XYZ file of C-alpha atoms in Angstrom:
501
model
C -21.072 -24.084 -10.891
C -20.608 -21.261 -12.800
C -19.037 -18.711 -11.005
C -19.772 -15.540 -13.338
C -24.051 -16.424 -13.457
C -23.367 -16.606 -9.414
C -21.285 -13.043 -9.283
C -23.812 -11.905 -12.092
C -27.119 -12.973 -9.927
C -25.523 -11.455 -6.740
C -25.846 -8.196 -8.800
C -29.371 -8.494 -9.963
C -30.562 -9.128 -6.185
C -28.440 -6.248 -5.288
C -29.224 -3.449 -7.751
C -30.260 -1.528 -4.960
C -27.036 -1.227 -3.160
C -26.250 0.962 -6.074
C -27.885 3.871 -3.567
C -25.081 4.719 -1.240
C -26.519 3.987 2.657
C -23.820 4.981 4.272
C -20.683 3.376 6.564
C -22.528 0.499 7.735
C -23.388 -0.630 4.688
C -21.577 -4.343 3.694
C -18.648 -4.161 1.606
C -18.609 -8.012 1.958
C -21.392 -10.484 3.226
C -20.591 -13.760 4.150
C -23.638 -15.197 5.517
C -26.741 -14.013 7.329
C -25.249 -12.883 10.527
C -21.646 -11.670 9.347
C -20.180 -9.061 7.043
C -17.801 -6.627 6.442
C -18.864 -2.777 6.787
C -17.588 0.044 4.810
C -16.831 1.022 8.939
C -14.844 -1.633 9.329
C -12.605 -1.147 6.515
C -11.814 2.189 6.948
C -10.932 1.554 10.760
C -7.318 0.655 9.247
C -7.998 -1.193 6.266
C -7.905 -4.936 4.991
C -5.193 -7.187 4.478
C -5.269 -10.495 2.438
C -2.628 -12.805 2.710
C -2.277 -16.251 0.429
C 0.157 -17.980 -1.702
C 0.145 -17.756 -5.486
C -2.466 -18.994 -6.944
C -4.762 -19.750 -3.514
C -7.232 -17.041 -5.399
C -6.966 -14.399 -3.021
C -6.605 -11.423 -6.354
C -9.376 -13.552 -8.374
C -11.819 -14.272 -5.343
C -11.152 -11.842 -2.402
C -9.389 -8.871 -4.302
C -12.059 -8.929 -6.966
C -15.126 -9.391 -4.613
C -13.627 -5.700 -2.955
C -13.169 -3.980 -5.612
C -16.645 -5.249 -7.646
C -18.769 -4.781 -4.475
C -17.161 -1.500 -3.955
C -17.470 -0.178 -7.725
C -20.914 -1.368 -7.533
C -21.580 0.809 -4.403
C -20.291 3.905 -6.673
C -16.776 4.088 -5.066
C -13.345 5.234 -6.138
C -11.000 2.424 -6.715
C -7.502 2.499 -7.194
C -5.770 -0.681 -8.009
C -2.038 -1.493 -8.977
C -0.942 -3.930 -11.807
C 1.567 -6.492 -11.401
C 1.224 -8.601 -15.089
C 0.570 -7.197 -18.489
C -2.893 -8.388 -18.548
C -4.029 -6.509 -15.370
C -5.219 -3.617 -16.992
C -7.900 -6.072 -18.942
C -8.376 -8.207 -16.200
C -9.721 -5.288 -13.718
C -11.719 -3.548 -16.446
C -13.253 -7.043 -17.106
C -14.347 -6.704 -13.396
C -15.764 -3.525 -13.932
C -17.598 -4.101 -16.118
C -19.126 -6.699 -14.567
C -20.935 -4.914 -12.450
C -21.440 -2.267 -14.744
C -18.853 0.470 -13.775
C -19.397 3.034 -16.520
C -16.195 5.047 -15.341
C -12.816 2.885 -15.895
C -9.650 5.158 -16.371
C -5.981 3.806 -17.110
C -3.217 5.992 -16.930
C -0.770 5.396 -19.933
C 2.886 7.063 -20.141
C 3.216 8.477 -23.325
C -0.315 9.502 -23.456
C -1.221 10.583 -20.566
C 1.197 13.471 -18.432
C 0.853 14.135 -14.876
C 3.668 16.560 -12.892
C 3.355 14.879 -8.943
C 5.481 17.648 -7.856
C 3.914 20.669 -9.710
C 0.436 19.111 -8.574
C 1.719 19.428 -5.184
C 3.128 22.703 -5.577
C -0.501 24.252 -6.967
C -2.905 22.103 -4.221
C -1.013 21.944 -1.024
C -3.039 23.685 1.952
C -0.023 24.067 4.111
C 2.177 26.402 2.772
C 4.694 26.191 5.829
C 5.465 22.790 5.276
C 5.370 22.535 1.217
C 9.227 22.412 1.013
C 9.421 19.777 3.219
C 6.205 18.070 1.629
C 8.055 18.279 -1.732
C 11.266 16.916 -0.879
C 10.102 13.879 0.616
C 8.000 13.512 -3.459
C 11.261 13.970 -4.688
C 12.623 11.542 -2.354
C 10.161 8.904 -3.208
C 12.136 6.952 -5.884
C 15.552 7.187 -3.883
C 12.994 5.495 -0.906
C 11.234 3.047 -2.994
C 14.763 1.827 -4.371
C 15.901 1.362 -0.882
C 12.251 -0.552 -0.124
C 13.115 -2.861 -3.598
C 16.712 -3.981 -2.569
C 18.669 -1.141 -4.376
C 20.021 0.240 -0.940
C 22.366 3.400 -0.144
C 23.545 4.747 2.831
C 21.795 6.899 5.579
C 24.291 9.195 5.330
C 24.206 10.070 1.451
C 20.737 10.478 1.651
C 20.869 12.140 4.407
C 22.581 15.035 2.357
C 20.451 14.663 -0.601
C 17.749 15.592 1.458
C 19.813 18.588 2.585
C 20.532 20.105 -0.606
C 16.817 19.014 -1.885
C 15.238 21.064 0.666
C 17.575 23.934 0.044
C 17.053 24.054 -3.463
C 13.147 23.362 -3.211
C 12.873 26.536 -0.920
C 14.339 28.634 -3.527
C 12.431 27.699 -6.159
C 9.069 27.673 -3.792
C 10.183 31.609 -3.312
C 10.693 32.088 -6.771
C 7.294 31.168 -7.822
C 9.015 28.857 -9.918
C 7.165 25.482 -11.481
C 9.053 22.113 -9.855
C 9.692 18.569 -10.657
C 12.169 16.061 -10.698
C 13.804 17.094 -13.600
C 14.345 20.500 -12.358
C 16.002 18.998 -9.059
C 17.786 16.729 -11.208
C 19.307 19.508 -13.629
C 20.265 21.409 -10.355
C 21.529 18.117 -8.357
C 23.919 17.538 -11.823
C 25.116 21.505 -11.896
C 25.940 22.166 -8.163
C 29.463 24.121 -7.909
C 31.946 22.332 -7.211
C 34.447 25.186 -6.569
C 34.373 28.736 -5.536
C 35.196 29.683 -9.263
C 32.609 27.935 -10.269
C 30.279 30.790 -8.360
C 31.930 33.479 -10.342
C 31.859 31.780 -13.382
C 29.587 33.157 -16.542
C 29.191 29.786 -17.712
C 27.694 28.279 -14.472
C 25.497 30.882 -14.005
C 24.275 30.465 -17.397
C 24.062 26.561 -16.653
C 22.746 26.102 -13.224
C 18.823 26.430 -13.117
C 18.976 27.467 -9.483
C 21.456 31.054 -9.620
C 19.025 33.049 -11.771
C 15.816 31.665 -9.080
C 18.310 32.843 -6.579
C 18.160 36.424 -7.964
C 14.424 36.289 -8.321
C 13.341 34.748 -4.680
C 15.462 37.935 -3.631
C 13.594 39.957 -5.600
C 9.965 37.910 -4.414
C 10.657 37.583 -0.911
C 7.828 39.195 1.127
C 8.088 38.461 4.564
C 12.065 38.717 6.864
C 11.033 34.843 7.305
C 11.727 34.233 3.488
C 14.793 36.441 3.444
C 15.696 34.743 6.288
C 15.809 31.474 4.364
C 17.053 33.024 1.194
C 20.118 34.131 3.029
C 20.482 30.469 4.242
C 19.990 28.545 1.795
C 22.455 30.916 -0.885
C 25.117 30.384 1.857
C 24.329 26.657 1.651
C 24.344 26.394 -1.740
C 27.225 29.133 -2.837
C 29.654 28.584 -0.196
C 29.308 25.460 1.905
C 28.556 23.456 -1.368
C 31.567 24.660 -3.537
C 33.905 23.842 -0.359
C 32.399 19.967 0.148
C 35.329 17.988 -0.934
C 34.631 16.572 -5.053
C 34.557 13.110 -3.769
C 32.166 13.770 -0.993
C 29.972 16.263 -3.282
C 29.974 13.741 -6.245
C 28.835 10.727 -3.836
C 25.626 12.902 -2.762
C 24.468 13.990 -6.073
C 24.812 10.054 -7.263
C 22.785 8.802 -4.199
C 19.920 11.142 -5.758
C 20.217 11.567 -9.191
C 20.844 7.718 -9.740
C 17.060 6.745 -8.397
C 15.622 9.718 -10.528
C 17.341 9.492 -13.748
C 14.387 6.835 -15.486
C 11.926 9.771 -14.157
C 13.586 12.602 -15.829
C 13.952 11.281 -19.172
C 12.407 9.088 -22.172
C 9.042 8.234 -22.101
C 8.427 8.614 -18.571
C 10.373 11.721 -18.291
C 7.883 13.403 -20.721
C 4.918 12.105 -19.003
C 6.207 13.055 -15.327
C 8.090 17.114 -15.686
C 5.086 18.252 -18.216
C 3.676 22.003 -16.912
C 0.659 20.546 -17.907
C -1.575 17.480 -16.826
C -4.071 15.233 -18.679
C -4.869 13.342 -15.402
C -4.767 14.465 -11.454
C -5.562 12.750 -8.446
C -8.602 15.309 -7.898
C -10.381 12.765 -10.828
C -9.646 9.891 -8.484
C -11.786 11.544 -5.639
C -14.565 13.351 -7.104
C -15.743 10.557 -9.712
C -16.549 7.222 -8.852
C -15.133 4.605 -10.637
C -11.995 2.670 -11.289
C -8.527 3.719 -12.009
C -5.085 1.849 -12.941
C -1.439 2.974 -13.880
C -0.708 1.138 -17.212
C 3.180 -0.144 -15.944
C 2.673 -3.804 -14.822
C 5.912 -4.599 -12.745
C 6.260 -8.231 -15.220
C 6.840 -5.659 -17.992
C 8.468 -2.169 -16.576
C 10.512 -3.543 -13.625
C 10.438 -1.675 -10.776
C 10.446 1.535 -12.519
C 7.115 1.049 -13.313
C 6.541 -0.130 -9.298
C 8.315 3.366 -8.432
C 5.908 5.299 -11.321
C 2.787 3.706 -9.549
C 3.789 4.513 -6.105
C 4.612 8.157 -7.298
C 1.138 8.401 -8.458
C -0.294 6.571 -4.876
C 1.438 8.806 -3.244
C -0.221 11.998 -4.521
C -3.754 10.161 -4.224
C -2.988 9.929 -0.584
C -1.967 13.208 -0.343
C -5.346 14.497 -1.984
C -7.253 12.664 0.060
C -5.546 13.886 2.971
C -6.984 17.728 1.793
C -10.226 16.748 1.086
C -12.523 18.251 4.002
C -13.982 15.554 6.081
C -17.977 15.191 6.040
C -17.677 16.377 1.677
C -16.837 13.060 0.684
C -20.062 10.977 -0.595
C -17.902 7.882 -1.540
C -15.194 6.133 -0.341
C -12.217 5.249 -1.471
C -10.066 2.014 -1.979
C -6.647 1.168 -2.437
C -5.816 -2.031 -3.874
C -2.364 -2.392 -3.810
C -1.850 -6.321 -5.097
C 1.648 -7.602 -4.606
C 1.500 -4.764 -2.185
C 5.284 -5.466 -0.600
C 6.237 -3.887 -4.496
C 4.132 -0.646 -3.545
C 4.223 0.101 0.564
C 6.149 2.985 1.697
C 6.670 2.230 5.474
C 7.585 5.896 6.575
C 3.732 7.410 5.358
C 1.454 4.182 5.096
C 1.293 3.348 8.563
C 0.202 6.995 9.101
C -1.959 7.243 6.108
C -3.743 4.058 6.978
C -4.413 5.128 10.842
C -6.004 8.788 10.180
C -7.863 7.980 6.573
C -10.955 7.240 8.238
C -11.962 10.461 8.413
C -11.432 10.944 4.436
C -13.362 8.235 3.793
C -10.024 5.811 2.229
C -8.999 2.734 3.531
C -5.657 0.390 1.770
C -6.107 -3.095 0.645
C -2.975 -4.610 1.197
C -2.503 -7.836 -0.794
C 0.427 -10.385 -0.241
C 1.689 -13.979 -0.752
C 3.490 -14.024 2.949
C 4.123 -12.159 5.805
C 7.735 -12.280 5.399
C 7.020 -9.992 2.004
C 5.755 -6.800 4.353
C 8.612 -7.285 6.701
C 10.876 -7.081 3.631
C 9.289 -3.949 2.331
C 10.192 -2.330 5.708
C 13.592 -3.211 5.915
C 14.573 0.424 4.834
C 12.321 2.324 6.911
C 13.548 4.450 10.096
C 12.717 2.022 12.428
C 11.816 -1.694 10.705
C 10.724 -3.654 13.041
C 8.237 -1.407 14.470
C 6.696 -0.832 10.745
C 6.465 -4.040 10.051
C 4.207 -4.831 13.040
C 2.205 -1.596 12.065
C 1.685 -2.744 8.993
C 0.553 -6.621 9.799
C -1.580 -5.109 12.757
C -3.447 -2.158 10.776
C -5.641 -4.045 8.992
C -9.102 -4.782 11.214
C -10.183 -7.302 8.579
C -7.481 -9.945 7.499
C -8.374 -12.876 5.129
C -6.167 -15.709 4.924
C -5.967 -17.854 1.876
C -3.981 -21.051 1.044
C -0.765 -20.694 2.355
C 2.363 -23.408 3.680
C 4.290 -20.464 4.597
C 5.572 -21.206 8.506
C 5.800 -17.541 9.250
C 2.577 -16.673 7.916
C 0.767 -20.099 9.744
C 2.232 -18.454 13.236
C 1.141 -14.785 12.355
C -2.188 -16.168 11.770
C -2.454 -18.011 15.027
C -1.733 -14.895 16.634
C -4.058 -13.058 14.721
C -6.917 -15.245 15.729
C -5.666 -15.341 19.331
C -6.262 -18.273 21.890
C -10.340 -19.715 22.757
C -11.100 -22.133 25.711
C -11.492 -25.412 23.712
C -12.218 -28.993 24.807
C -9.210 -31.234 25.525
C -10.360 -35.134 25.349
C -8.287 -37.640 26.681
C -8.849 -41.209 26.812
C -7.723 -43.653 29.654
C -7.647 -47.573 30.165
C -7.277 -49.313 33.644
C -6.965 -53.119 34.714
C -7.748 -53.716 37.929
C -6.329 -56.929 38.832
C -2.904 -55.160 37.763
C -3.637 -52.110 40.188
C -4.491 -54.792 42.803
C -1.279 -56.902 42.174
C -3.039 -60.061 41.044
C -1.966 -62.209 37.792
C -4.241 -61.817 35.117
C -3.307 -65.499 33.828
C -3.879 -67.169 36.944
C -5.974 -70.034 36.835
C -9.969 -68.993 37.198
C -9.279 -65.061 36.707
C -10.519 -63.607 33.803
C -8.736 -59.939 32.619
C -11.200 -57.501 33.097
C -10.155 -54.044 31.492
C -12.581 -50.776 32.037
C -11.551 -47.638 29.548
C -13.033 -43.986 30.476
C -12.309 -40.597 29.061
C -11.658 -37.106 30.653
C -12.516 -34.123 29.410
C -10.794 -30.664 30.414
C -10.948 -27.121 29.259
C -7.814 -25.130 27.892
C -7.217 -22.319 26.178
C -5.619 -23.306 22.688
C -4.559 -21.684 19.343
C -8.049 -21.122 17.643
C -6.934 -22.121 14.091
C -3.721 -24.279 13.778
C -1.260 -23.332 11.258
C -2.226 -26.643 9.543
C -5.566 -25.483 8.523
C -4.138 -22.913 6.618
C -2.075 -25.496 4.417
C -5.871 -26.884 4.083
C -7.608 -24.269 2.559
C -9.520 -24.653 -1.081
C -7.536 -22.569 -4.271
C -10.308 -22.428 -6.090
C -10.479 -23.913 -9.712
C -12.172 -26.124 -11.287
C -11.364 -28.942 -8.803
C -13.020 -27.111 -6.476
C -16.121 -26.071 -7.995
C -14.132 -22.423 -8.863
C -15.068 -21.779 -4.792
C -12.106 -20.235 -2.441
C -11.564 -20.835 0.961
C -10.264 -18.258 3.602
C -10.359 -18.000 6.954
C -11.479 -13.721 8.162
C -10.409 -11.758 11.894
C -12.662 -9.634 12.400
C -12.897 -6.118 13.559
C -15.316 -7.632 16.904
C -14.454 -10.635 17.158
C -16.242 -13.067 17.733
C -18.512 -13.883 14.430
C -21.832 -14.292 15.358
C -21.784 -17.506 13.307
C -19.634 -19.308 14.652
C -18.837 -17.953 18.152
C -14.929 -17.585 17.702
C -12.348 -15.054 16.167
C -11.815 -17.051 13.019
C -14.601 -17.545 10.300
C -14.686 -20.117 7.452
C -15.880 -18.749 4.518
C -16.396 -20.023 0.891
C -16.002 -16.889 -1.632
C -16.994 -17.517 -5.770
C -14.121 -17.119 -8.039
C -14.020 -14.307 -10.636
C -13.129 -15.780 -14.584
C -12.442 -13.104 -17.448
C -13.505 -14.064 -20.449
């Protein structure tokens, strides 16, 4: 069969959905008795979880994201080769998105932190809110395998926060080259205070002098006072080894961010692009820095720019929002920040946003959380979020046993078959003369609770293809369990396979 005139018929009978209904409206049918509502995703989001190639981005992924585009939602989805960009698009298109946006460094500029700085609601937490952005590529280097200790980073989010409440005072504009400048021309001795040239050098001493001369309220003195002493006297008296440690923790993570291409595109006072274009028109948008191509500089630029679409939607004001809005995050152990995802993806219901989190094994998420303050405990947020989880293809032990506890434990049949001989229970001798062996088989059958789908099945599953008629298997759990179809917590389904080109 062909699988685009199937995808392109499923349109034509749906033209209508084009009309927004509402949260009960299917994001995903299956058959006549079971879906997936716009109300279940958003109850903590979907996961899907197959090896490579078992078609879970060209069946599952794209079925979300084209059924949600058609529905005139906001859709956000990461890149992982070079030809994502074209390959999503293609989707779009397919269902006739008019409104497909890619975000290219170079051409495009977007300031997280100065965007932050102008649209944050909560003005008694917007140091703190923009020293954990700053933070974000130390973090995401930690998620990736880069590492550093909890103690250096510990102090670079000291002086951060000092710094950032200075400049906040100031009225000054922020980003992470201005933290970096000021990270790389701390003093590093009590001369260095009284020095001409450092004052002249360091962005920070002439802010100083202005949030004194801005400060409106005895809070802000208050923290002027502290953070001057901070920076002008407990700084300059850190021993040079100790000092020079910190400032390399930070400024190591944000040097590819402060310079070059994507320096230019990320400290600009002005933006081509914000997240606000993400929530108020429909349609779909990508960051142009496929990890196969930028490494995981261009992971760390995409989850910057996640990061502040969370944060938007976080600000929109429930009960405005006419449209949902998706997260794709493919290869998401590359993207997940387990200190604010598990939060984002328990209270986004509200703002209309739910996360699709797309992986080859379990073992991936559990990865990504290795850095986070406690990463055991995110892990298991993060594999038990999701209220809809597909599973695709996979031979992946860990991921066979996750799914059997997914799906949980139904009464089941047990059959077991018996044969007796009588003339043995009676103590006779079947080969005595004028006996005949006379054998009688019966079978029993009991009830007991067993796995509802055996990690086996999942080893079973169709990849879609040509072999297989371009037609992927997965097994769903369910937000109610059971399906209505077929009575249990796991449901077979057969999903069309999406072909560019």
């Amino acid at each position: 069969l062909n699988c685009k005139k199937i995808m392109q018929n499923e349109i034509k009978f749906s033209a209508q959905c084009r009309i927004w209904t509402g949260l009960d409206m299917d994001l995903i049918r299956f058959n006549r008795q079971d879906s997936v509502t716009y109300r279940d995703a958003l109850s903590g989001g979907i996961s899907v979880i197959g090896s490579s190639g078992s078609g879970k981005s060209s069946s599952v992924c794209a079925l979300l994201v084209s059924n949600a585009l058609r529905h005139g939602c906001s859709v956000v989805v990461s890149t992982i080769k070079p030809q994502d960009p074209e390959y999503w698009a293609g989707v779009a298109r397919s269902v006739g998105c008019p409104n497909i946006r890619v975000f290219r460094p170079g051409v495009d500029r977007f300031n997280p932190i100065l965007y932050e700085q102008q649209s944050s609601s909560n003005p008694a937490m917007l140091a703190e809110d923009l020293t954990q952005q700053v933070l974000l590529p130390l973090r995401h280097q930690r998620v990736t395998g880069g590492g550093s200790d909890p103690f250096w980073i510990s102090a670079s989010e000291q002086h951060t926060r000092r710094a950032m409440s200075l400049y906040l005072i100031a009225g000054v504009p922020t980003s992470y080259r201005l933290i970096n400048d000021t990270m790389l021309t701390l003093p590093r001795s009590r001369e260095d205070v009284t020095s001409p040239d450092w004052q002249r050098r360091c962005p920070i001493f002439p802010c100083l002098i202005e949030a004194q001369r801005n400060a409106e309220s005895p809070a802000e003195r208050i923290e002027i006072e502290r953070s001057a002493d901070f920076l002008l006297s407990t700084v300059p008296s850190t021993p040079d080894n100790t000092l020079g440690s910190m400032i390399a923790t930070l400024t190591g993570p944000l040097d590819p961010f402060v310079g070059g291409l994507i320096g230019e595109t990320l400290n600009a006072e002005t933006h081509t692009w914000t997240p606000d274009e993400v929530i108020d028109r429909p349609g779909l948008f990508m960051v142009d820095t496929p990890i196969q191509s930028w490494g995981q500089t261009g992971a760390t630029l995409q989850r910057i720019v996640f990061t502040a679409i969370q944060r938007a939607i976080t600000r929109r004001a429930a009960g405005s929002m006419p449209r949902p809005v998706m997260l794709m995050m493919d290869e998401a152990q590359e993207f997940l920040d387990p200190d604010s995802d598990p939060a984002f993806m328990r209270t986004a219901r509200d703002r209309l946003a739910f996360v699709v989190l797309a992986t080859q094994c379990v073992d991936n998420i559990r990865m990504a959380c290795s850095s986070a303050r406690d990463p055991n405990a995110a892990a298991k947020a993060i594999l038990a979020l999701p209220s809809v989880q597909f599973f695709c293809q996979t031979a992946d032990p860990e991921t066979r046993r996750h799914a059997s506890e997914v799906f949980g434990r139904t009464r089941q049949a047990r059959v077991s078959m018996s044969t007796t001989d009588p003339q043995r229970a009676s103590g006779g001798d079947p080969k005595s003369p004028g006996r005949e062996p006379s054998r009688t088989r019966g079978a029993n059958v009991s009830f007991d609770y067993m796995d509802d789908v055996a990690g086996i099945q999942l080893a079973t599953l169709k990849r879609g293809g040509p072999t297989n008629g371009w037609k992927v298997e997965a097994l769903v759990a369910g937000p109610n369990p059971p399906w209505k179809s077929s009575g249990r917590p796991s449901l077979l389904v057969s999903l069309p396979q999406y072909r560019s080109g």
